[in-house]
PDB file of C-alpha atoms in Angstrom:
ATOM      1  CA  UNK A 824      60.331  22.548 108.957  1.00 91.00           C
ATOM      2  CA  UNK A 825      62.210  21.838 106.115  1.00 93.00           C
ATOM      3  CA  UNK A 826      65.570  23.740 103.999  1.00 96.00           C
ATOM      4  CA  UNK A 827      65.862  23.580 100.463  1.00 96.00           C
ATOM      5  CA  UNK A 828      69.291  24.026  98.593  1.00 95.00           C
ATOM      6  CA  UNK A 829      71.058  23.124  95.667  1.00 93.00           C
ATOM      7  CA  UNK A 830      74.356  21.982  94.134  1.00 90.00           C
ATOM      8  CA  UNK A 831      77.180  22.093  91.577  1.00 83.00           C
ATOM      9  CA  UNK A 832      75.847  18.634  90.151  1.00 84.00           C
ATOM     10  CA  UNK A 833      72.357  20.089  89.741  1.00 87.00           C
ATOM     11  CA  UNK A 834      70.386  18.314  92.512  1.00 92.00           C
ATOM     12  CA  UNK A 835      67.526  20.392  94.079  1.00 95.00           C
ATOM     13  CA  UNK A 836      67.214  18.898  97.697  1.00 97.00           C
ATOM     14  CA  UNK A 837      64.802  19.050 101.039  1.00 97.00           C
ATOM     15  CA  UNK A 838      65.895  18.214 104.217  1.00 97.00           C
ATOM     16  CA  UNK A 839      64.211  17.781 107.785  1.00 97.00           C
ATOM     17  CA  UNK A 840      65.485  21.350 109.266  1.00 96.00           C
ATOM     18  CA  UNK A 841      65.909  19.381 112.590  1.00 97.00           C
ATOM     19  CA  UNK A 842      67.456  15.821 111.885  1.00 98.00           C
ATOM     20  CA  UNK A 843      69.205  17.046 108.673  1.00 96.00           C
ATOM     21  CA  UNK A 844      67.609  13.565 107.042  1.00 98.00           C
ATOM     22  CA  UNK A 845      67.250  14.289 102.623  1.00 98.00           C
ATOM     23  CA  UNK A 846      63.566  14.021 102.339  1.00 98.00           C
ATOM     24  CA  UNK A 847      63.433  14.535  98.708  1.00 97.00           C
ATOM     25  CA  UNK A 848      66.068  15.618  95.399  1.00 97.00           C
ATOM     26  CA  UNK A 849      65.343  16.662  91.799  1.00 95.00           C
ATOM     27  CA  UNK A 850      67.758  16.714  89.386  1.00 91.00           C
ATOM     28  CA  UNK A 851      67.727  19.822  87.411  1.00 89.00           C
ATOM     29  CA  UNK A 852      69.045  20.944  83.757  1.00 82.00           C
ATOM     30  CA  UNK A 853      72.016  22.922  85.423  1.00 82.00           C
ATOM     31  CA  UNK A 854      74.025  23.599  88.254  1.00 84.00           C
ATOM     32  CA  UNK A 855      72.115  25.724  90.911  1.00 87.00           C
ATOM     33  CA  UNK A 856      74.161  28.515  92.320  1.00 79.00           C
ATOM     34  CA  UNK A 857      71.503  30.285  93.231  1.00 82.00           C
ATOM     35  CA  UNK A 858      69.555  30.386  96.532  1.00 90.00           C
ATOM     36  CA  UNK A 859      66.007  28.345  96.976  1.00 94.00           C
ATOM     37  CA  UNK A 860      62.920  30.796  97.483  1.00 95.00           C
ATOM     38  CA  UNK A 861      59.425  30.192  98.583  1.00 95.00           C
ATOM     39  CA  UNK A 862      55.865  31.879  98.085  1.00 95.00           C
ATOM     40  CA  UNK A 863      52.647  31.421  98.229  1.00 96.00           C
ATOM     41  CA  UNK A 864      49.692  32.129  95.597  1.00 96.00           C
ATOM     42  CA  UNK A 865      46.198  31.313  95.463  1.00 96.00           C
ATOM     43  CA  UNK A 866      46.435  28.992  98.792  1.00 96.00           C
ATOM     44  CA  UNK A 867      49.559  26.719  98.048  1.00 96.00           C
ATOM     45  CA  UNK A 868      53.148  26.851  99.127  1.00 95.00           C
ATOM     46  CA  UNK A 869      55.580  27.293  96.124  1.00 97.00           C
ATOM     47  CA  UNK A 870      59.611  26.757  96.508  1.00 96.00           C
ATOM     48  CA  UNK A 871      61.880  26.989  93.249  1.00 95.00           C
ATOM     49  CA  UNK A 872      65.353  27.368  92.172  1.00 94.00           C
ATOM     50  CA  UNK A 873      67.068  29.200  89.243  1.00 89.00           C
ATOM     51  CA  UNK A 874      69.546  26.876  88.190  1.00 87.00           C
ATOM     52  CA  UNK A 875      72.626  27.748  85.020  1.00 81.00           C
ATOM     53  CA  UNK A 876      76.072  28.236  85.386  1.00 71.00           C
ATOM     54  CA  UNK A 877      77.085  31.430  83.947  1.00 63.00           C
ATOM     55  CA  UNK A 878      79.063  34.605  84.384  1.00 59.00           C
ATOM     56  CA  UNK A 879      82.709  34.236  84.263  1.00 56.00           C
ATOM     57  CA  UNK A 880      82.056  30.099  84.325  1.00 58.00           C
ATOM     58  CA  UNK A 881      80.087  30.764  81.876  1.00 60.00           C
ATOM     59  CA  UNK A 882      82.078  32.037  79.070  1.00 58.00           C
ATOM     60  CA  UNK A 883      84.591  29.273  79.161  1.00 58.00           C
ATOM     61  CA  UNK A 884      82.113  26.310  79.106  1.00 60.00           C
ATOM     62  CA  UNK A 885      79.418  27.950  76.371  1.00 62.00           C
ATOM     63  CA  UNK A 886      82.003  29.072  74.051  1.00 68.00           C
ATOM     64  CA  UNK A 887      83.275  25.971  73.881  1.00 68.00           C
ATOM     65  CA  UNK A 888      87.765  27.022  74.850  1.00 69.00           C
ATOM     66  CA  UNK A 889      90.102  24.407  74.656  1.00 72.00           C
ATOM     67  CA  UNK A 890      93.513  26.368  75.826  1.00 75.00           C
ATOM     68  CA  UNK A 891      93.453  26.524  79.366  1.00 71.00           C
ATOM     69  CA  UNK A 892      94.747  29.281  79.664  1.00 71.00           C
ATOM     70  CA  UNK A 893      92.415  31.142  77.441  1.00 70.00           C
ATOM     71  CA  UNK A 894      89.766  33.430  79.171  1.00 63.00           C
ATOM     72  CA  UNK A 895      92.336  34.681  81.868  1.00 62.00           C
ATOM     73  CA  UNK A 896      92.561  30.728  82.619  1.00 66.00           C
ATOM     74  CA  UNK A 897      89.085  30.175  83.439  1.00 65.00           C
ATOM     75  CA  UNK A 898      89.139  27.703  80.356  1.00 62.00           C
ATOM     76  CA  UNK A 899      91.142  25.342  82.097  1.00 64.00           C
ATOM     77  CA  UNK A 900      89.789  26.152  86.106  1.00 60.00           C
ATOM     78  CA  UNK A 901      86.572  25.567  85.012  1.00 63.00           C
ATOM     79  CA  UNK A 902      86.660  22.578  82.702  1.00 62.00           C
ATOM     80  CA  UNK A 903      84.833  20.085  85.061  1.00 65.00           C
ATOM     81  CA  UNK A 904      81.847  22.455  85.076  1.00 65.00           C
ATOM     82  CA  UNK A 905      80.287  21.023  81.792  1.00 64.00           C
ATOM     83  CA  UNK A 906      79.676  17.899  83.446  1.00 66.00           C
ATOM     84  CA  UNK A 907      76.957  19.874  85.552  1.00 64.00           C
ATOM     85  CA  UNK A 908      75.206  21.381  82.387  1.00 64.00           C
ATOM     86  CA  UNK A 909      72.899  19.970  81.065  1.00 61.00           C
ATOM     87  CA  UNK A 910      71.244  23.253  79.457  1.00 61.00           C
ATOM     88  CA  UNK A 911      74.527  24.868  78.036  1.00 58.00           C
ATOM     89  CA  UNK A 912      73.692  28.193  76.893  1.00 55.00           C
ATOM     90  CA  UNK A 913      70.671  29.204  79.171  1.00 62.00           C
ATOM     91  CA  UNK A 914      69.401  28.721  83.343  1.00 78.00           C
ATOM     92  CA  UNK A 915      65.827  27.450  83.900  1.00 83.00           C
ATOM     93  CA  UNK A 916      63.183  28.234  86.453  1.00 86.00           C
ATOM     94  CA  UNK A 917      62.194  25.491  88.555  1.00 90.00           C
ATOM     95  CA  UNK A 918      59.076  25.418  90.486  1.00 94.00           C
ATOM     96  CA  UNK A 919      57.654  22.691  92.522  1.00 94.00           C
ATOM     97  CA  UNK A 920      54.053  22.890  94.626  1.00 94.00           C
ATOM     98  CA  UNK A 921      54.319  21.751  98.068  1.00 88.00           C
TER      99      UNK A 921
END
């Protein structure tokens, strides 16, 4: 069995569901802050992520504030977050076959 996640720094990862041990990671164009999902079509076992920071995060990064108090001060708390964006301005779809 395996669980698939991914984080702020935009790694996709697997992991053995019983040791815990990272089987595999793929770095994607964003930060995921989504949940993984899973399906299969025509025979084969599918498992993706939606990866982009946006929303309130969002605004501050792609519009590029400098104050940090602009944006009701989400300028300044979420200044780190470009460093996890690779793809400023739009998420990505990530599928993988298993």
């Amino acid at each position: 069995d395996l669980v698939f996640y991914g984080t702020l720094d935009r790694w996709f990862k697997a992991l053995d569901a019983k040791s815990g041990k990272e089987l595999w990671k793929f770095q994607v164009g964003s930060g995921v802050i989504g949940n993984a999902f899973t399906y299969a079509h025509k025979g084969k076992q599918h498992v993706g992520v939606l990866s982009g920071i946006g929303g309130w995060a969002g605004v501050a990064m792609n519009l590029g504030l400098t104050n940090p108090t602009e944006a009701l001060g989400a300028a300044g708390g979420y200044a780190e977050l470009t460093k996890y964006n690779a793809a400023p301005g739009g998420g990505a779809l990530t599928v993988f076959t298993l």
